[in-house]
């Protein structure tokens, strides 16, 4: 293992622990000698890593230390480029601009060799099969999910029937051909998924829904597993 990869692995291991962990345990997990471990910790501390502790006592890393992008492996850079390009091509302007800005920030702090590798990446995103027109801003939907606000939506299903719903949005799912708002629907008293291109109008309500979105997501996963269902972008069962 190259030294840079070994240092990255040590940082990742330390991040998992909230309490001091003995050097010998770290050395065994990483497959290095205790002397090598001590040298690596000293090297990381010299580079600014907030690692506290000493031999015989244990080591712990303070929260908030950011891994320098220069320590990204080639496959990690490939994943970043492909993911950012997908978002830039498939998502609304806010997320698209955010993806391109984040990619530029990463490129700016990479060493020359890795920056060239990022800029010359051959991983490309193909054109979507079909682009839908959206009457409702995805910014508004994401904001409601973050704020855990109820939404009053007017929805048209695949047969053309229009209904009014009060929903608790807790996730927004991006497919190649659709975006799906995952909600608890007060009308149906159950989980329902709504294609955002079929939402005719939406109003964010002042009232917050009574559960945390993380709780709703856990409950949805549990119900989804029990019923052997999945999220589909094209189905009459998406909202009924």
Coordinates of C-alpha atoms in Angstrom, one line a residue:
X1 CA 0.0 0.0 0.0
X2 CA 1.3 3.4 -1.0
X3 CA 2.0 5.8 1.9
X4 CA -0.6 8.3 0.8
X5 CA -3.2 5.6 0.7
X6 CA -2.1 4.3 4.1
X7 CA -2.5 7.8 5.6
X8 CA -5.9 8.2 4.0
X9 CA -7.0 4.8 5.5
X10 CA -5.7 5.9 8.9
X11 CA -7.8 9.0 8.8
X12 CA -10.9 7.1 7.7
X13 CA -10.4 4.6 10.6
X14 CA -10.0 7.3 13.1
X15 CA -13.2 9.0 11.9
X16 CA -15.2 5.9 13.0
X17 CA -14.1 6.3 16.7
X18 CA -15.6 8.8 19.1
X19 CA -13.4 7.7 22.0
X20 CA -9.6 7.2 22.1
X21 CA -8.5 4.0 20.5
X22 CA -5.1 2.4 21.4
X23 CA -2.3 2.5 18.9
X24 CA -1.9 -1.2 18.8
X25 CA -5.5 -1.7 17.8
X26 CA -5.1 0.8 15.0
X27 CA -1.9 -0.8 13.8
X28 CA -3.6 -4.2 13.7
X29 CA -6.6 -2.9 11.8
X30 CA -4.4 -1.2 9.2
X31 CA -1.9 -4.1 9.0
X32 CA 1.2 -2.0 9.9
X33 CA 3.7 -2.1 12.7
X34 CA 3.2 0.1 15.8
X35 CA 6.3 2.1 14.8
X36 CA 4.8 2.8 11.4
X37 CA 1.6 3.8 13.0
X38 CA 3.3 6.3 15.3
X39 CA 5.2 7.8 12.3
X40 CA 2.0 8.1 10.3
X41 CA 0.1 9.8 13.1
X42 CA 3.0 12.3 13.6
X43 CA 3.0 13.0 9.8
X44 CA -0.8 13.6 9.8
X45 CA -0.5 15.9 12.8
X46 CA 2.2 17.9 11.1
X47 CA -0.2 18.3 8.1
X48 CA -2.9 19.7 10.3
X49 CA -5.0 16.7 11.3
X50 CA -6.5 17.3 14.7
X51 CA -5.5 14.0 16.2
X52 CA -5.1 14.0 20.0
X53 CA -3.5 11.4 22.2
X54 CA -0.2 9.7 22.9
X55 CA 1.4 6.2 23.0
X56 CA -0.1 4.0 25.7
X57 CA -3.2 6.2 26.0
X58 CA -4.9 6.1 22.6
X59 CA -5.7 8.4 19.8
X60 CA -8.9 10.3 18.8
X61 CA -9.5 12.7 15.9
X62 CA -11.6 15.9 16.6
X63 CA -14.6 16.3 14.4
X64 CA -14.5 18.7 11.6
X65 CA -11.2 17.8 10.0
X66 CA -11.6 17.7 6.2
X67 CA -9.7 15.2 4.0
X68 CA -7.7 17.1 1.5
X69 CA -8.9 16.4 -2.0
X70 CA -5.4 15.6 -3.1
X71 CA -5.8 12.3 -1.3
X72 CA -8.6 11.2 -3.6
X73 CA -7.9 8.0 -5.4
X74 CA -8.4 7.7 -9.2
X75 CA -11.6 5.8 -8.8
X76 CA -12.9 8.3 -6.3
X77 CA -12.3 11.1 -8.8
X78 CA -14.0 9.1 -11.5
X79 CA -17.1 8.7 -9.3
X80 CA -17.1 12.5 -8.5
X81 CA -16.8 13.5 -12.1
X82 CA -19.5 11.1 -13.3
X83 CA -21.9 12.0 -10.5
X84 CA -21.4 15.7 -10.9
X85 CA -21.9 15.5 -14.7
X86 CA -25.1 13.5 -14.2
X87 CA -26.5 16.1 -11.8
X88 CA -25.4 19.0 -14.1
X89 CA -27.1 17.4 -17.1
X90 CA -30.2 15.9 -15.5
X91 CA -31.3 18.2 -12.7
X92 CA -32.7 21.7 -12.4
X93 CA -30.6 24.8 -12.7
X94 CA -29.9 25.2 -9.0
X95 CA -28.5 21.7 -8.6
X96 CA -26.8 21.8 -12.0
X97 CA -24.9 25.0 -11.1
X98 CA -24.1 23.6 -7.7
X99 CA -22.6 20.5 -9.2
X100 CA -20.4 22.4 -11.7
X101 CA -19.3 24.8 -8.9
X102 CA -18.4 21.9 -6.6
X103 CA -16.4 20.2 -9.4
X104 CA -14.5 23.5 -10.1
X105 CA -13.7 23.9 -6.4
X106 CA -12.3 20.3 -6.2
X107 CA -10.3 20.8 -9.4
X108 CA -8.8 24.1 -8.0
X109 CA -7.1 22.4 -5.1
X110 CA -5.9 19.2 -6.8
X111 CA -2.3 18.7 -7.6
X112 CA -1.5 19.1 -11.4
X113 CA -1.5 15.4 -12.2
X114 CA -4.8 14.7 -10.6
X115 CA -6.4 17.9 -11.9
X116 CA -5.5 16.8 -15.4
X117 CA -7.0 13.4 -14.8
X118 CA -10.2 15.0 -13.6
X119 CA -10.5 17.4 -16.5
X120 CA -9.7 14.7 -19.1
X121 CA -12.1 12.1 -17.6
X122 CA -13.7 9.9 -20.3
X123 CA -16.7 9.1 -18.2
X124 CA -19.6 10.9 -19.9
X125 CA -23.3 11.1 -19.4
X126 CA -25.6 10.2 -22.2
X127 CA -28.6 12.3 -23.2
X128 CA -31.9 11.4 -21.4
X129 CA -34.5 9.5 -23.4
X130 CA -37.1 12.2 -22.7
X131 CA -37.3 15.5 -20.8
X132 CA -40.4 16.4 -18.9
X133 CA -41.8 19.9 -18.4
X134 CA -42.2 20.8 -14.7
X135 CA -44.9 23.2 -13.5
X136 CA -43.5 23.2 -10.0
X137 CA -40.0 24.3 -9.0
X138 CA -37.8 21.5 -7.6
X139 CA -36.2 24.2 -5.4
X140 CA -39.6 24.5 -3.6
X141 CA -40.0 20.8 -3.2
X142 CA -36.4 20.3 -1.8
X143 CA -37.0 23.3 0.6
X144 CA -40.2 21.7 1.9
X145 CA -38.4 18.4 2.5
X146 CA -35.6 20.1 4.4
X147 CA -38.0 22.3 6.4
X148 CA -40.4 19.3 7.0
X149 CA -43.3 21.4 5.9
X150 CA -46.7 20.1 4.8
X151 CA -47.6 20.8 1.1
X152 CA -51.0 21.4 -0.4
X153 CA -50.7 20.0 -3.9
X154 CA -53.0 19.6 -6.9
X155 CA -52.1 16.3 -8.7
X156 CA -53.1 14.7 -12.0
X157 CA -52.6 11.0 -12.2
X158 CA -51.8 9.0 -15.4
X159 CA -55.5 8.7 -16.3
X160 CA -56.0 12.5 -16.1
X161 CA -57.9 12.5 -12.8
X162 CA -57.1 15.5 -10.7
X163 CA -57.1 15.5 -6.9
X164 CA -56.2 17.8 -4.0
X165 CA -53.8 16.4 -1.4
X166 CA -52.2 17.5 1.8
X167 CA -48.8 15.6 2.0
X168 CA -45.8 15.4 4.2
X169 CA -42.8 15.3 1.8
X170 CA -39.7 13.5 3.1
X171 CA -37.6 12.7 0.0
X172 CA -37.2 13.6 -3.6
X173 CA -36.1 10.7 -5.9
X174 CA -34.3 11.5 -9.3
X175 CA -34.8 9.1 -12.1
X176 CA -33.6 9.5 -15.7
X177 CA -37.2 10.2 -16.9
X178 CA -38.9 11.5 -13.8
X179 CA -38.6 13.0 -10.4
X180 CA -40.7 11.5 -7.7
X181 CA -41.7 13.2 -4.4
X182 CA -42.1 10.7 -1.6
X183 CA -44.7 11.6 0.9
X184 CA -47.2 10.6 3.6
X185 CA -50.6 11.4 2.1
X186 CA -53.2 12.6 4.6
X187 CA -56.0 11.7 2.1
X188 CA -55.0 8.1 1.9
X189 CA -53.4 7.8 5.3
X190 CA -50.5 6.0 3.8
X191 CA -47.3 6.5 1.9
X192 CA -47.6 7.8 -1.7
X193 CA -45.2 8.8 -4.4
X194 CA -46.0 11.7 -6.7
X195 CA -44.3 12.4 -10.0
X196 CA -43.3 16.0 -9.9
X197 CA -44.2 16.6 -13.6
X198 CA -47.8 15.7 -12.7
X199 CA -48.0 18.2 -9.8
X200 CA -50.1 21.0 -11.3
X201 CA -49.7 23.4 -8.3
X202 CA -48.2 23.4 -4.8
X203 CA -48.4 25.6 -1.8
X204 CA -46.1 25.3 1.2
X205 CA -48.1 25.4 4.4
X206 CA -46.9 27.1 7.6
X207 CA -47.6 23.9 9.6
X208 CA -44.8 21.4 10.0
X209 CA -45.7 17.8 9.8
X210 CA -45.6 16.0 13.2
X211 CA -42.7 13.5 12.5
X212 CA -39.1 14.0 11.4
X213 CA -38.4 13.2 7.8
X214 CA -35.8 10.6 8.9
X215 CA -38.5 8.8 10.8
X216 CA -40.8 8.8 7.8
X217 CA -38.0 7.5 5.7
X218 CA -37.4 4.7 8.1
X219 CA -41.1 3.8 8.3
X220 CA -41.3 3.9 4.5
X221 CA -38.4 1.5 4.2
X222 CA -39.9 -0.8 6.7
X223 CA -43.3 -0.8 4.9
X224 CA -41.6 -1.0 1.5
X225 CA -39.6 -4.1 2.6
X226 CA -42.7 -5.8 4.1
X227 CA -44.7 -5.2 0.9
X228 CA -41.9 -6.0 -1.5
X229 CA -42.6 -2.7 -3.3
X230 CA -40.2 -0.2 -4.9
X231 CA -40.2 3.3 -6.1
X232 CA -41.2 3.5 -9.8
X233 CA -41.2 6.5 -12.0
X234 CA -43.9 5.1 -14.3
X235 CA -46.8 3.4 -12.6
X236 CA -50.5 4.0 -11.8
X237 CA -49.7 2.9 -8.3
X238 CA -47.3 5.9 -7.8
X239 CA -50.3 8.0 -6.6
X240 CA -53.9 6.8 -6.3

